[in-house]
Every structure is written in structure tokens, then in C-alpha cells.
Amino acid sequence: MTAHAVARHEFDTGAAVRVGGDSLTLGPVELMGARIRYERDAEIYGEGEPAEFAYKVISGAVRTYKLLNDGRRQIGGFHLAGDLFGLEAGVEHRLSAEAIGEATVLVIRRSALLGLAAQDADAARALWTLTAADLERAQNHLLLLGRKSACERVASFLLDLAARQPAAATVDLPMSRQDMADYLGLTIETVSRTLTQLQNEGVIALPSCRKVVFCNRQALSRLNA
Amino acid sequence: MTAHAVARHEFDTGAAVRVGGDSLTLGPVELMGARIRYERDAEIYGEGEPAEFAYKVISGAVRTYKLLNDGRRQIGGFHLAGDLFGLEAGVEHRLSAEAIGEATVLVIRRSALLGLAAQDADAARALWTLTAADLERAQNHLLLLGRKSACERVASFLLDLAARQPAAATVDLPMSRQDMADYLGLTIETVSRTLTQLQNEGVIALPSCRKVVFCNRQALSRLNA
DNA sequence: CGATAATTTGATTTTTCTCAAGACGCGTGG
DNA sequence: CCACGCGTCTTGAGAAAAATCAAATTATCG
């Protein structure tokens, strides 16, 4: 597939729209979006709001989540540089989104995507495929929350994060223990204790609380079940 | 929307394809599928198998699930009469599917749907929307598994099931306690105890272990959080 | 350097799981 | 029609996992 096809049909707008660079001519102009910078914990959109835009992380990280009426939170996913989020088939956002630390995102008008999909079958297929990828992630997450132990959840999480980060030496945790807990269906104390336990077992090292080094990836994979 | 539009664009093949009847002329012929009957616990497809078909439940119920290597099971969803399942954007099934009790399903060739989507933007949009609906269900399920108590999980489950069943008087449980447990991320004992507890509190009645009567729907809704 | 927030650790409680036994339901065959 | 056997469901007691409450330690930021 050509670079142009990628830009048009997989909405890899990061490649198409090297905003700040000089390649604005690549990709259809409708896909251009403004770059927006959000500060730590800033809301990007709320659950139930009209889904006027989809987003792509340029730098930083974003969490999407749902709340129960008493404030309990379930984080659906963490979105790192290059990840798309907030794309909806329906008219409203089904989760809320917030910046974790400072984050820059590219904003893409949903109507532009819909218009493109109405014209171009490959584009429509690409939108479907993006949503299907979200679904697959959610289904794996269900297995984690429904059937894995705390230790297995943490191990799965670390491996997943590592697989998504280019730099392989040490994994960076852009999110707090609370965020991890709310993603893993645990408490911060359990997350912390589990990390400590993995460290004591020599499976990982924690040079700082936001950095993880894999000392025994095989042991982690076994825990991944 | 006309009946024809429904058939073409929402893949409501049950309406279009009254197989065994005489209305075979309704709807595009590609959407026709064979009716297949599965017996109790029969596998319809397995995780990782090529997704040659999508399915629609005609009668009975179907469970879709994932397994961990040691046999732990997470049920992703229960599919009742009228529900579509097994539709994939990618080339393989991401969960396994089995009949719960005896079930009849309509089989729809995936290539027919893809072909239609390639021709017809509305059809393509409908496929996307179906996958998005699955995603929404999965996201609500994540909140349930990650953050709700056993009692809240059971209450949510019963309300969800009731909302999907036409007959409002008593809710029918087509699945075993084990199936419920594997959907709710609990054990059969906890499910059973929770149902008993709700009965003792006067919130539900259990005329038989597969039937539930709501005695206090408001109390259930409160538990739904 | 100090204040504040985040993380870790400890003690205890709660929830849910596990193991075990008994009850119930259902189909089969006498 | 009833007895039996088998699978499912319920109930109980105890154990385990994770949550909660609390305090101490460490990191972060001005």
C-alpha cells in the first residue's frame, strides 16, 4: 500500500499531516485538524457529549474512561503517541477522555471522516476496522478483568505497554498508580504491592515509580496466561 | 425507513429472509443464509478460525467467549433470538461461539456482506454501526467487571436481560449458573448466593432456577449504579 | 528547602473463592 | 408411576485474595 493510500484509507493522519512540518499537501484537506495542547488532567471530551471530533495523540498520553454515579471509575484505555481515540460510529462519545500529563492531540472533524466514507468504500472499511480494533482490545480487557488475578493483570498490562512503546530497554509508565488501578480493576495499594512483589521476585526492576525494567520477560509472559 | 431499506442496510436478515417461508425474493440474494440447528453446547465457531460467516439467532441462545490457557473462561456476550453475532471486520473470529441449549441460527456469508459494503455506502455504514454496538456493550461490560460488586453485577445482568426480552412478566434465564458466573466474572456459588440474597430481600422471586420475577425493580435499578 | 501529592508498606476487614455436602430437577428405565 | 442416577443448583464453613484504613516514605514542584 502506498503512503498516499495509508493516509487516505487508514486515517494515519500523523503521516499525512506532519503539522508544523511542511507536508500539508499530503492527504485530503478535510482530514487536517488543529493541534491542540491539553494540560495535565484536562478533559478532552465527556461521556454523552456530541462526537464532533475524533483525535490522534501526537505527544503525551490520554485516558478514556467511564464513571459510575458514585465516582468509581473504569479506564477503558490508554492512548499513546500515534493512537487514535474518540472515533464514534454514533453521534455521541461513549467514554470521557482526559489528558494524562501534558498532551498534544490532532483534532479531526468527524463529518470529514463520514463524508470520506460515504464517497470511498476503502475509507469506510478503514473506519470499520478501527472500531473493530477497539472492540478487540475491549474483549481482551474483559478477559483480564473478569478472570485474571491481580498479578496476572499487572503482568499483562506491563507487557502490553512494552509492546506499544518503541524504546524497549525500559518501559515508561505515563500514568499514575490510580490510573493503572482503574484500568486493571484493582486499588492503588494492590497495584503497588504487586509491582513490589514482581520486583522482589526479580521479574522486574523499578528504577523509579514511573519506570519498569524487564528482568525476566519469560516469567512475565507466563503470568500473562 | 422502508422495510427494504432495513433489509439492505441494517442486515435485518430475519425480516428479509423468511427462510422456509416463501419470501425469498425480499432482500439481496447474497444475504440469504442457511438455517442451521445446533444442539446444546455445540461449537458454532472457535476463536482464531477464519470468519467466513456471520450469524443471526433465530431461536435459542448463543454464548461467545474467550478462554485462558488453563481453561478459565470469560463470556463476552449472550445472543438471543434476533441478535447478530460473529460478524468480524478482520479475517478471523476473535471469540468462540457455542449454542446454549438447542439453537437455530441463520448463517450469512461474510463475503456477501463485504461485497455489499463495497458497493453501497449505507451498507458499509451499517456494518460499522453493528461493530460499534458490540463495542459499546463491551465497554459497559468492562465497567461491570472492573468496578461493580457481585450484587451489582447480578442486578445489572438481570436488568439487561429483562430489557432484551419481550415478555416482561418473568425473565427467562436461558443459561446455566456457570454461564452467568463466567459472564459476570464470579463463581457459580457467588451468583447463586447473590440471587438467594436478592430473593430474601424481596427484590426478586425465583419460581425456578431459570426464571426470575422482579418484585422491586427500583431496588434493582439502584444496584445497577 | 519546604510543602504537597504520590507511592509504598503495614495491619485489619471485607469480599469472594474454594472445598464440601446436601437438595433439587429431570430424564430414563424398570 | 416411581426409583434411580446424573447433572445442576444451593448452602455452609473455612481460606484466600483484594480492599480498606492508616501511617510512613518518597517524589515533585515551586
PDB file of N, CA and C (backbone and C1' of nucleotides) in Angstrom, chain C:
ATOM      1  P    DC C   1      19.224  22.492  51.160  1.00  0.00           P
ATOM      2  O5'  DC C   1      17.788  22.867  51.726  1.00  0.00           O
ATOM      3  C5'  DC C   1      17.669  24.164  52.261  1.00  0.00           C
ATOM      4  C4'  DC C   1      16.214  24.515  52.355  1.00  0.00           C
ATOM      5  C3'  DC C   1      15.410  23.533  53.203  1.00  0.00           C
ATOM      6  O3'  DC C   1      14.534  24.312  54.021  1.00  0.00           O
ATOM      7  C1'  DC C   1      14.432  23.700  51.050  1.00  0.00           C
ATOM      8  P    DG C   2      13.812  23.588  55.296  1.00  0.00           P
ATOM      9  O5'  DG C   2      12.297  23.657  54.792  1.00  0.00           O
ATOM     10  C5'  DG C   2      11.756  24.937  54.413  1.00  0.00           C
ATOM     11  C4'  DG C   2      10.457  24.729  53.696  1.00  0.00           C
ATOM     12  C3'  DG C   2       9.458  23.831  54.435  1.00  0.00           C
ATOM     13  O3'  DG C   2       8.184  24.454  54.358  1.00  0.00           O
ATOM     14  C1'  DG C   2       9.791  23.013  52.240  1.00  0.00           C
ATOM     15  P    DA C   3       6.955  23.916  55.235  1.00  0.00           P
ATOM     16  O5'  DA C   3       5.904  23.594  54.079  1.00  0.00           O
ATOM     17  C5'  DA C   3       5.653  24.588  53.073  1.00  0.00           C
ATOM     18  C4'  DA C   3       4.815  23.974  51.982  1.00  0.00           C
ATOM     19  C3'  DA C   3       3.658  23.119  52.491  1.00  0.00           C
ATOM     20  O3'  DA C   3       2.516  23.410  51.710  1.00  0.00           O
ATOM     21  C1'  DA C   3       5.049  21.839  51.068  1.00  0.00           C
ATOM     22  P    DT C   4       1.066  22.811  52.068  1.00  0.00           P
ATOM     23  O5'  DT C   4       0.858  21.771  50.878  1.00  0.00           O
ATOM     24  C5'  DT C   4       1.114  22.166  49.527  1.00  0.00           C
ATOM     25  C4'  DT C   4       1.154  20.927  48.672  1.00  0.00           C
ATOM     26  C3'  DT C   4       0.041  19.920  49.002  1.00  0.00           C
ATOM     27  O3'  DT C   4      -0.733  19.713  47.829  1.00  0.00           O
ATOM     28  C1'  DT C   4       2.149  18.854  48.810  1.00  0.00           C
ATOM     29  P    DA C   5      -2.014  18.733  47.815  1.00  0.00           P
ATOM     30  O5'  DA C   5      -1.478  17.571  46.873  1.00  0.00           O
ATOM     31  C5'  DA C   5      -0.787  17.907  45.675  1.00  0.00           C
ATOM     32  C4'  DA C   5      -0.090  16.674  45.161  1.00  0.00           C
ATOM     33  C3'  DA C   5      -0.994  15.437  45.093  1.00  0.00           C
ATOM     34  O3'  DA C   5      -0.793  14.820  43.838  1.00  0.00           O
ATOM     35  C1'  DA C   5       0.948  14.944  46.337  1.00  0.00           C
ATOM     36  P    DA C   6      -1.559  13.501  43.405  1.00  0.00           P
ATOM     37  O5'  DA C   6      -0.437  12.377  43.479  1.00  0.00           O
ATOM     38  C5'  DA C   6       0.780  12.530  42.764  1.00  0.00           C
ATOM     39  C4'  DA C   6       1.687  11.373  43.101  1.00  0.00           C
ATOM     40  C3'  DA C   6       1.032  10.003  42.965  1.00  0.00           C
ATOM     41  O3'  DA C   6       1.871   9.214  42.138  1.00  0.00           O
ATOM     42  C1'  DA C   6       2.026  10.234  45.112  1.00  0.00           C
ATOM     43  P    DT C   7       1.568   7.703  41.790  1.00  0.00           P
ATOM     44  O5'  DT C   7       2.351   6.908  42.927  1.00  0.00           O
ATOM     45  C5'  DT C   7       3.753   7.068  43.039  1.00  0.00           C
ATOM     46  C4'  DT C   7       4.242   6.309  44.249  1.00  0.00           C
ATOM     47  C3'  DT C   7       3.844   4.833  44.287  1.00  0.00           C
ATOM     48  O3'  DT C   7       5.049   4.071  44.181  1.00  0.00           O
ATOM     49  C1'  DT C   7       3.615   5.879  46.401  1.00  0.00           C
ATOM     50  P    DT C   8       5.060   2.513  44.163  1.00  0.00           P
ATOM     51  O5'  DT C   8       5.279   2.178  45.711  1.00  0.00           O
ATOM     52  C5'  DT C   8       6.468   2.602  46.351  1.00  0.00           C
ATOM     53  C4'  DT C   8       6.386   2.304  47.829  1.00  0.00           C
ATOM     54  C3'  DT C   8       6.182   0.831  48.187  1.00  0.00           C
ATOM     55  O3'  DT C   8       7.308   0.423  48.948  1.00  0.00           O
ATOM     56  C1'  DT C   8       4.757   2.237  49.466  1.00  0.00           C
ATOM     57  P    DT C   9       7.571  -1.079  49.304  1.00  0.00           P
ATOM     58  O5'  DT C   9       6.876  -1.243  50.726  1.00  0.00           O
ATOM     59  C5'  DT C   9       7.334  -0.470  51.821  1.00  0.00           C
ATOM     60  C4'  DT C   9       6.376  -0.584  52.976  1.00  0.00           C
ATOM     61  C3'  DT C   9       5.977  -2.015  53.349  1.00  0.00           C
ATOM     62  O3'  DT C   9       6.521  -2.293  54.626  1.00  0.00           O
ATOM     63  C1'  DT C   9       4.127  -0.516  53.428  1.00  0.00           C
ATOM     64  P    DG C  10       6.346  -3.702  55.349  1.00  0.00           P
ATOM     65  O5'  DG C  10       5.083  -3.416  56.289  1.00  0.00           O
ATOM     66  C5'  DG C  10       5.128  -2.349  57.220  1.00  0.00           C
ATOM     67  C4'  DG C  10       3.840  -2.321  58.030  1.00  0.00           C
ATOM     68  C3'  DG C  10       3.304  -3.705  58.425  1.00  0.00           C
ATOM     69  O3'  DG C  10       3.032  -3.674  59.819  1.00  0.00           O
ATOM     70  C1'  DG C  10       1.599  -2.424  57.389  1.00  0.00           C
ATOM     71  P    DA C  11       2.542  -4.984  60.620  1.00  0.00           P
ATOM     72  O5'  DA C  11       0.984  -4.663  60.807  1.00  0.00           O
ATOM     73  C5'  DA C  11       0.592  -3.439  61.417  1.00  0.00           C
ATOM     74  C4'  DA C  11      -0.921  -3.421  61.576  1.00  0.00           C
ATOM     75  C3'  DA C  11      -1.545  -4.735  62.047  1.00  0.00           C
ATOM     76  O3'  DA C  11      -2.567  -4.424  62.969  1.00  0.00           O
ATOM     77  C1'  DA C  11      -2.486  -4.121  59.972  1.00  0.00           C
ATOM     78  P    DT C  12      -3.465  -5.613  63.649  1.00  0.00           P
ATOM     79  O5'  DT C  12      -4.812  -5.550  62.786  1.00  0.00           O
ATOM     80  C5'  DT C  12      -5.511  -4.308  62.667  1.00  0.00           C
ATOM     81  C4'  DT C  12      -6.637  -4.466  61.683  1.00  0.00           C
ATOM     82  C3'  DT C  12      -7.549  -5.671  61.922  1.00  0.00           C
ATOM     83  O3'  DT C  12      -8.840  -5.169  62.235  1.00  0.00           O
ATOM     84  C1'  DT C  12      -7.029  -5.421  59.622  1.00  0.00           C
ATOM     85  P    DT C  13     -10.110  -6.129  62.417  1.00  0.00           P
ATOM     86  O5'  DT C  13     -10.887  -5.915  61.034  1.00  0.00           O
ATOM     87  C5'  DT C  13     -11.093  -4.580  60.548  1.00  0.00           C
ATOM     88  C4'  DT C  13     -11.815  -4.659  59.220  1.00  0.00           C
ATOM     89  C3'  DT C  13     -13.032  -5.581  59.215  1.00  0.00           C
ATOM     90  O3'  DT C  13     -14.102  -4.858  58.623  1.00  0.00           O
ATOM     91  C1'  DT C  13     -11.542  -6.173  57.465  1.00  0.00           C
ATOM     92  P    DT C  14     -15.574  -5.500  58.489  1.00  0.00           P
ATOM     93  O5'  DT C  14     -15.629  -5.842  56.935  1.00  0.00           O
ATOM     94  C5'  DT C  14     -15.238  -4.837  55.999  1.00  0.00           C
ATOM     95  C4'  DT C  14     -15.199  -5.448  54.623  1.00  0.00           C
ATOM     96  C3'  DT C  14     -16.417  -6.322  54.302  1.00  0.00           C
ATOM     97  O3'  DT C  14     -17.014  -5.782  53.152  1.00  0.00           O
ATOM     98  C1'  DT C  14     -14.382  -7.441  53.762  1.00  0.00           C
ATOM     99  P    DT C  15     -18.360  -6.413  52.554  1.00  0.00           P
ATOM    100  O5'  DT C  15     -17.838  -7.189  51.259  1.00  0.00           O
ATOM    101  C5'  DT C  15     -16.830  -6.601  50.454  1.00  0.00           C
ATOM    102  C4'  DT C  15     -16.265  -7.645  49.523  1.00  0.00           C
ATOM    103  C3'  DT C  15     -17.310  -8.567  48.899  1.00  0.00           C
ATOM    104  O3'  DT C  15     -17.209  -8.419  47.497  1.00  0.00           O
ATOM    105  C1'  DT C  15     -15.488  -9.818  49.804  1.00  0.00           C
ATOM    106  P    DT C  16     -18.187  -9.120  46.496  1.00  0.00           P
ATOM    107  O5'  DT C  16     -17.388 -10.462  46.131  1.00  0.00           O
ATOM    108  C5'  DT C  16     -16.076 -10.355  45.619  1.00  0.00           C
ATOM    109  C4'  DT C  16     -15.404 -11.711  45.660  1.00  0.00           C
ATOM    110  C3'  DT C  16     -16.210 -12.841  45.025  1.00  0.00           C
ATOM    111  O3'  DT C  16     -15.446 -13.338  43.939  1.00  0.00           O
ATOM    112  C1'  DT C  16     -15.257 -13.509  47.099  1.00  0.00           C
ATOM    113  P    DC C  17     -15.752 -14.715  43.191  1.00  0.00           P
ATOM    114  O5'  DC C  17     -14.768 -15.757  43.905  1.00  0.00           O
ATOM    115  C5'  DC C  17     -13.383 -15.444  43.967  1.00  0.00           C
ATOM    116  C4'  DC C  17     -12.625 -16.604  44.590  1.00  0.00           C
ATOM    117  C3'  DC C  17     -12.888 -17.952  43.944  1.00  0.00           C
ATOM    118  O3'  DC C  17     -11.631 -18.606  43.768  1.00  0.00           O
ATOM    119  C1'  DC C  17     -13.377 -18.061  46.265  1.00  0.00           C
ATOM    120  P    DT C  18     -11.533 -20.030  43.015  1.00  0.00           P
ATOM    121  O5'  DT C  18     -11.515 -21.107  44.198  1.00  0.00           O
ATOM    122  C5'  DT C  18     -10.548 -20.983  45.228  1.00  0.00           C
ATOM    123  C4'  DT C  18     -10.781 -22.051  46.271  1.00  0.00           C
ATOM    124  C3'  DT C  18     -11.093 -23.437  45.723  1.00  0.00           C
ATOM    125  O3'  DT C  18     -10.191 -24.339  46.328  1.00  0.00           O
ATOM    126  C1'  DT C  18     -12.678 -22.824  47.373  1.00  0.00           C
ATOM    127  P    DC C  19     -10.036 -25.864  45.820  1.00  0.00           P
ATOM    128  O5'  DC C  19     -10.817 -26.708  46.938  1.00  0.00           O
ATOM    129  C5'  DC C  19     -10.528 -26.478  48.318  1.00  0.00           C
ATOM    130  C4'  DC C  19     -11.600 -27.100  49.176  1.00  0.00           C
ATOM    131  C3'  DC C  19     -12.071 -28.486  48.733  1.00  0.00           C
ATOM    132  O3'  DC C  19     -12.055 -29.336  49.864  1.00  0.00           O
ATOM    133  C1'  DC C  19     -13.920 -27.083  49.088  1.00  0.00           C
ATOM    134  P    DA C  20     -12.352 -30.921  49.718  1.00  0.00           P
ATOM    135  O5'  DA C  20     -13.842 -31.013  50.293  1.00  0.00           O
ATOM    136  C5'  DA C  20     -14.137 -30.478  51.573  1.00  0.00           C
ATOM    137  C4'  DA C  20     -15.624 -30.545  51.810  1.00  0.00           C
ATOM    138  C3'  DA C  20     -16.288 -31.831  51.309  1.00  0.00           C
ATOM    139  O3'  DA C  20     -16.916 -32.478  52.404  1.00  0.00           O
ATOM    140  C1'  DA C  20     -17.532 -29.910  50.684  1.00  0.00           C
ATOM    141  P    DA C  21     -17.532 -33.943  52.292  1.00  0.00           P
ATOM    142  O5'  DA C  21     -19.082 -33.637  52.498  1.00  0.00           O
ATOM    143  C5'  DA C  21     -19.485 -32.735  53.523  1.00  0.00           C
ATOM    144  C4'  DA C  21     -20.881 -32.251  53.227  1.00  0.00           C
ATOM    145  C3'  DA C  21     -21.867 -33.380  52.873  1.00  0.00           C
ATOM    146  O3'  DA C  21     -22.971 -33.271  53.740  1.00  0.00           O
ATOM    147  C1'  DA C  21     -22.027 -31.604  51.331  1.00  0.00           C
ATOM    148  P    DG C  22     -24.052 -34.439  53.828  1.00  0.00           P
ATOM    149  O5'  DG C  22     -25.353 -33.717  53.251  1.00  0.00           O
ATOM    150  C5'  DG C  22     -25.720 -32.456  53.806  1.00  0.00           C
ATOM    151  C4'  DG C  22     -26.692 -31.773  52.868  1.00  0.00           C
ATOM    152  C3'  DG C  22     -27.855 -32.671  52.440  1.00  0.00           C
ATOM    153  O3'  DG C  22     -29.061 -31.948  52.688  1.00  0.00           O
ATOM    154  C1'  DG C  22     -26.825 -31.681  50.549  1.00  0.00           C
ATOM    155  P    DA C  23     -30.442 -32.620  52.436  1.00  0.00           P
ATOM    156  O5'  DA C  23     -30.952 -31.763  51.186  1.00  0.00           O
ATOM    157  C5'  DA C  23     -30.974 -30.343  51.272  1.00  0.00           C
ATOM    158  C4'  DA C  23     -31.476 -29.790  49.950  1.00  0.00           C
ATOM    159  C3'  DA C  23     -32.751 -30.453  49.448  1.00  0.00           C
ATOM    160  O3'  DA C  23     -33.610 -29.404  49.026  1.00  0.00           O
ATOM    161  C1'  DA C  23     -31.059 -30.597  47.790  1.00  0.00           C
ATOM    162  P    DC C  24     -35.103 -29.653  48.653  1.00  0.00           P
ATOM    163  O5'  DC C  24     -35.090 -29.475  47.081  1.00  0.00           O
ATOM    164  C5'  DC C  24     -34.341 -28.403  46.512  1.00  0.00           C
ATOM    165  C4'  DC C  24     -34.161 -28.680  45.043  1.00  0.00           C
ATOM    166  C3'  DC C  24     -35.384 -29.306  44.372  1.00  0.00           C
ATOM    167  O3'  DC C  24     -35.885 -28.356  43.455  1.00  0.00           O
ATOM    168  C1'  DC C  24     -33.357 -30.356  43.686  1.00  0.00           C
ATOM    169  P    DG C  25     -37.159 -28.680  42.565  1.00  0.00           P
ATOM    170  O5'  DG C  25     -36.470 -29.211  41.226  1.00  0.00           O
ATOM    171  C5'  DG C  25     -35.456 -28.437  40.606  1.00  0.00           C
ATOM    172  C4'  DG C  25     -35.116 -29.066  39.265  1.00  0.00           C
ATOM    173  C3'  DG C  25     -36.310 -29.622  38.505  1.00  0.00           C
ATOM    174  O3'  DG C  25     -36.100 -29.319  37.136  1.00  0.00           O
ATOM    175  C1'  DG C  25     -34.777 -31.366  38.925  1.00  0.00           C
ATOM    176  P    DC C  26     -37.216 -29.563  36.067  1.00  0.00           P
ATOM    177  O5'  DC C  26     -36.492 -30.422  34.943  1.00  0.00           O
ATOM    178  C5'  DC C  26     -35.075 -30.641  35.015  1.00  0.00           C
ATOM    179  C4'  DC C  26     -34.738 -31.939  34.325  1.00  0.00           C
ATOM    180  C3'  DC C  26     -35.897 -32.578  33.567  1.00  0.00           C
ATOM    181  O3'  DC C  26     -35.419 -33.084  32.340  1.00  0.00           O
ATOM    182  C1'  DC C  26     -35.036 -34.124  35.104  1.00  0.00           C
ATOM    183  P    DG C  27     -36.382 -33.362  31.141  1.00  0.00           P
ATOM    184  O5'  DG C  27     -35.765 -34.718  30.554  1.00  0.00           O
ATOM    185  C5'  DG C  27     -34.355 -34.850  30.479  1.00  0.00           C
ATOM    186  C4'  DG C  27     -33.988 -36.302  30.653  1.00  0.00           C
ATOM    187  C3'  DG C  27     -34.853 -37.265  29.834  1.00  0.00           C
ATOM    188  O3'  DG C  27     -33.987 -38.164  29.144  1.00  0.00           O
ATOM    189  C1'  DG C  27     -34.844 -37.914  32.117  1.00  0.00           C
ATOM    190  P    DT C  28     -34.523 -39.213  28.118  1.00  0.00           P
ATOM    191  O5'  DT C  28     -34.237 -40.565  28.921  1.00  0.00           O
ATOM    192  C5'  DT C  28     -32.999 -40.695  29.627  1.00  0.00           C
ATOM    193  C4'  DT C  28     -32.968 -42.040  30.314  1.00  0.00           C
ATOM    194  C3'  DT C  28     -33.689 -43.136  29.559  1.00  0.00           C
ATOM    195  O3'  DT C  28     -32.864 -44.293  29.510  1.00  0.00           O
ATOM    196  C1'  DT C  28     -34.578 -42.943  31.764  1.00  0.00           C
ATOM    197  P    DG C  29     -33.262 -45.543  28.690  1.00  0.00           P
ATOM    198  O5'  DG C  29     -33.651 -46.581  29.848  1.00  0.00           O
ATOM    199  C5'  DG C  29     -32.826 -46.673  31.018  1.00  0.00           C
ATOM    200  C4'  DG C  29     -33.533 -47.517  32.041  1.00  0.00           C
ATOM    201  C3'  DG C  29     -34.244 -48.734  31.462  1.00  0.00           C
ATOM    202  O3'  DG C  29     -34.136 -49.801  32.383  1.00  0.00           O
ATOM    203  C1'  DG C  29     -35.820 -47.380  32.547  1.00  0.00           C
ATOM    204  P    DG C  30     -34.400 -51.256  32.047  1.00  0.00           P
ATOM    205  O5'  DG C  30     -35.165 -51.770  33.338  1.00  0.00           O
ATOM    206  C5'  DG C  30     -34.600 -51.534  34.628  1.00  0.00           C
ATOM    207  C4'  DG C  30     -35.708 -51.425  35.651  1.00  0.00           C
ATOM    208  C3'  DG C  30     -36.644 -52.645  35.676  1.00  0.00           C
ATOM    209  O3'  DG C  30     -36.793 -53.092  37.010  1.00  0.00           O
ATOM    210  C1'  DG C  30     -37.904 -50.642  35.480  1.00  0.00           C
TER     211       DG C  30
END
